CSV table of C-alpha atoms in Angstrom, one decimal:
chain,number,residue,atom,x,y,z
X,1021,UNK,CA,129.1,88.2,160.0
X,1022,UNK,CA,131.9,89.5,157.7
X,1023,UNK,CA,131.3,86.6,155.3
X,1024,UNK,CA,127.6,87.3,155.3
X,1025,UNK,CA,128.2,91.0,154.5
X,1026,UNK,CA,130.6,90.0,151.7
X,1027,UNK,CA,128.1,87.6,150.3
X,1028,UNK,CA,125.4,90.3,150.3
X,1029,UNK,CA,127.7,92.8,148.6
X,1030,UNK,CA,128.7,90.2,146.0
X,1031,UNK,CA,125.0,89.4,145.3
X,1032,UNK,CA,124.1,93.1,145.0
X,1033,UNK,CA,126.9,93.7,142.6
X,1034,UNK,CA,125.9,90.7,140.5
X,1035,UNK,CA,122.3,91.8,140.6
X,1036,UNK,CA,123.1,95.3,139.3
X,1037,UNK,CA,125.4,93.9,136.7
X,1038,UNK,CA,122.6,91.7,135.5
X,1039,UNK,CA,120.1,94.6,135.4
X,1040,UNK,CA,122.5,96.6,133.3
X,1041,UNK,CA,123.1,93.7,130.9
X,1042,UNK,CA,119.3,93.3,130.5
X,1043,UNK,CA,118.8,97.0,130.0
X,1044,UNK,CA,121.6,97.1,127.3
X,1045,UNK,CA,120.1,94.1,125.5
X,1046,UNK,CA,116.7,95.8,125.5
X,1047,UNK,CA,118.1,98.9,124.0
X,1048,UNK,CA,120.0,96.9,121.4
X,1049,UNK,CA,116.8,95.1,120.4
X,1050,UNK,CA,115.0,98.4,120.0
X,1051,UNK,CA,117.7,99.7,117.8
X,1052,UNK,CA,117.8,96.5,115.7
X,1053,UNK,CA,114.1,96.9,114.9
X,1054,UNK,CA,114.6,100.5,113.8
X,1055,UNK,CA,114.6,100.6,110.0
X,1056,UNK,CA,117.8,101.8,108.4
X,1057,UNK,CA,118.0,104.4,105.7
X,1058,UNK,CA,119.0,102.9,102.4
X,1059,UNK,CA,121.1,105.1,100.1
X,1060,UNK,CA,119.6,106.0,96.7
X,1061,UNK,CA,121.1,103.8,94.1
X,1062,UNK,CA,120.4,103.8,90.4
X,1063,UNK,CA,120.2,100.5,88.6
X,1064,UNK,CA,120.8,100.8,84.8
X,1065,UNK,CA,120.1,98.0,82.4
X,1066,UNK,CA,117.8,96.3,84.9
X,1067,UNK,CA,115.5,93.6,83.8
X,1068,UNK,CA,111.7,94.3,84.0
X,1069,UNK,CA,109.0,91.6,83.6
X,1070,UNK,CA,105.4,91.5,84.8
X,1071,UNK,CA,103.5,89.2,87.1
X,1072,UNK,CA,100.0,88.5,88.4
X,1073,UNK,CA,99.6,90.5,91.7
X,1074,UNK,CA,97.6,89.6,94.7
X,1075,UNK,CA,98.6,89.4,98.3
X,1076,UNK,CA,102.2,90.6,98.3
X,1077,UNK,CA,104.9,89.6,100.8
X,1078,UNK,CA,104.7,93.1,102.2
X,1079,UNK,CA,101.3,92.2,103.6
X,1080,UNK,CA,98.9,94.1,101.2
X,1081,UNK,CA,96.5,93.0,98.5
X,1082,UNK,CA,97.3,94.6,95.2
X,1083,UNK,CA,95.4,95.0,91.9
X,1084,UNK,CA,96.8,94.6,88.4
X,1085,UNK,CA,96.3,98.3,87.8
X,1086,UNK,CA,98.4,99.3,90.9
X,1087,UNK,CA,101.8,100.7,90.0
X,1088,UNK,CA,103.7,98.2,92.2
X,1089,UNK,CA,106.7,96.0,91.8
X,1090,UNK,CA,108.1,92.8,93.3
X,1091,UNK,CA,111.8,93.3,94.2
X,1092,UNK,CA,114.3,90.5,93.5
X,1093,UNK,CA,115.2,88.3,96.5
X,1094,UNK,CA,118.8,89.5,96.6
X,1095,UNK,CA,117.7,93.0,97.4
X,1096,UNK,CA,114.5,92.4,99.2
X,1097,UNK,CA,116.3,92.4,102.6
X,1098,UNK,CA,113.6,90.8,104.7
X,1099,UNK,CA,111.1,93.5,103.7
X,1100,UNK,CA,113.2,96.6,104.5
X,1101,UNK,CA,112.2,98.0,101.2
X,1102,UNK,CA,108.5,97.4,101.6
X,1103,UNK,CA,106.5,100.5,100.7
X,1104,UNK,CA,109.6,102.2,99.3
X,1105,UNK,CA,108.8,104.5,96.3
X,1106,UNK,CA,111.0,103.9,93.3
X,1107,UNK,CA,111.3,105.8,90.0
X,1108,UNK,CA,111.4,103.6,86.9
X,1109,UNK,CA,112.5,104.8,83.4
X,1110,UNK,CA,112.1,103.0,80.1
X,1111,UNK,CA,111.9,104.1,76.5
X,1112,UNK,CA,111.7,107.8,77.4
X,1113,UNK,CA,108.9,107.3,79.9
X,1114,UNK,CA,109.3,107.6,83.7
X,1115,UNK,CA,106.9,106.9,86.5
X,1116,UNK,CA,106.9,106.0,90.2
X,1117,UNK,CA,105.9,102.7,91.7
X,1118,UNK,CA,105.9,101.1,95.2
X,1119,UNK,CA,107.8,98.0,96.3
X,1120,UNK,CA,105.0,95.7,97.6
X,1121,UNK,CA,106.3,92.2,96.9
X,1122,UNK,CA,109.3,89.9,96.7
X,1123,UNK,CA,110.0,88.2,93.4
X,1124,UNK,CA,110.7,84.7,94.9
X,1125,UNK,CA,108.9,82.4,92.5
X,1126,UNK,CA,111.1,81.2,89.7
X,1127,UNK,CA,109.7,80.5,86.3
X,1128,UNK,CA,107.0,82.2,84.3
X,1129,UNK,CA,104.8,83.0,87.4
X,1130,UNK,CA,106.8,86.1,87.8
X,1131,UNK,CA,108.2,86.2,84.3
X,1132,UNK,CA,111.7,85.9,85.4
X,1133,UNK,CA,113.7,82.8,86.2
X,1134,UNK,CA,115.5,83.5,89.4
X,1135,UNK,CA,115.0,87.3,89.1
X,1136,UNK,CA,118.6,88.5,89.0
X,1137,UNK,CA,120.0,91.3,91.1
X,1138,UNK,CA,118.4,94.7,90.2
X,1139,UNK,CA,115.5,93.1,88.4
X,1140,UNK,CA,111.9,93.9,89.1
X,1141,UNK,CA,108.6,92.2,88.3
X,1142,UNK,CA,106.1,94.9,87.5
X,1143,UNK,CA,102.3,94.7,87.9
X,1144,UNK,CA,100.6,94.3,84.5
X,1145,UNK,CA,99.3,97.8,84.7
X,1146,UNK,CA,102.7,99.3,85.4
X,1147,UNK,CA,104.3,97.1,82.6
X,1148,UNK,CA,101.6,98.3,80.2
X,1149,UNK,CA,102.5,101.9,81.0
X,1150,UNK,CA,106.0,101.2,79.4
X,1151,UNK,CA,105.3,98.5,76.8
X,1152,UNK,CA,102.8,95.9,75.6
X,1153,UNK,CA,102.8,92.8,77.8
X,1154,UNK,CA,103.4,90.8,74.6
X,1155,UNK,CA,107.0,92.1,74.7
X,1156,UNK,CA,107.5,90.1,78.0
X,1157,UNK,CA,110.8,91.6,79.1
X,1158,UNK,CA,112.2,95.1,78.9
X,1159,UNK,CA,115.4,96.6,80.2
X,1160,UNK,CA,115.5,100.0,81.9
X,1161,UNK,CA,116.6,101.9,85.0
X,1162,UNK,CA,115.2,102.4,88.4
X,1163,UNK,CA,116.2,104.3,91.5
X,1164,UNK,CA,114.9,104.3,95.1
X,1165,UNK,CA,113.1,107.6,95.4
X,1166,UNK,CA,112.1,107.3,99.0
X,1167,UNK,CA,112.0,104.5,101.6
X,1168,UNK,CA,109.6,103.9,104.4
X,1169,UNK,CA,112.6,102.6,106.3
């Protein structure tokens, strides 16, 4: 009888330990899905090109006239910056745009080969706000104004 009681107590302790472990993992998963707040950083001398927009990696269809950008892969961070508003400055002009895509395609499709850190591929409408598309590449600054994260 004593052995049976000890066995039941041991099983109960193991059961409650398992329930606690599962509960802790569930809370950890919930927290890992919460978006983090990214600090506002300014990127000076960043490379800007333009590209043909469409269905972006953030899951939305975009038009060439939309003021959107594709963020370089090094900073894209699995989409954590999707829908973040950025402020772009070039040649004395400044405007806001939204991150809606990832610049993953090397070559002329995005206008930048490999799209280095801090670089952006702008929609044609946005690029035209700053310069003629004939220029191809410009260098300016940008900062994350707000994040949906």
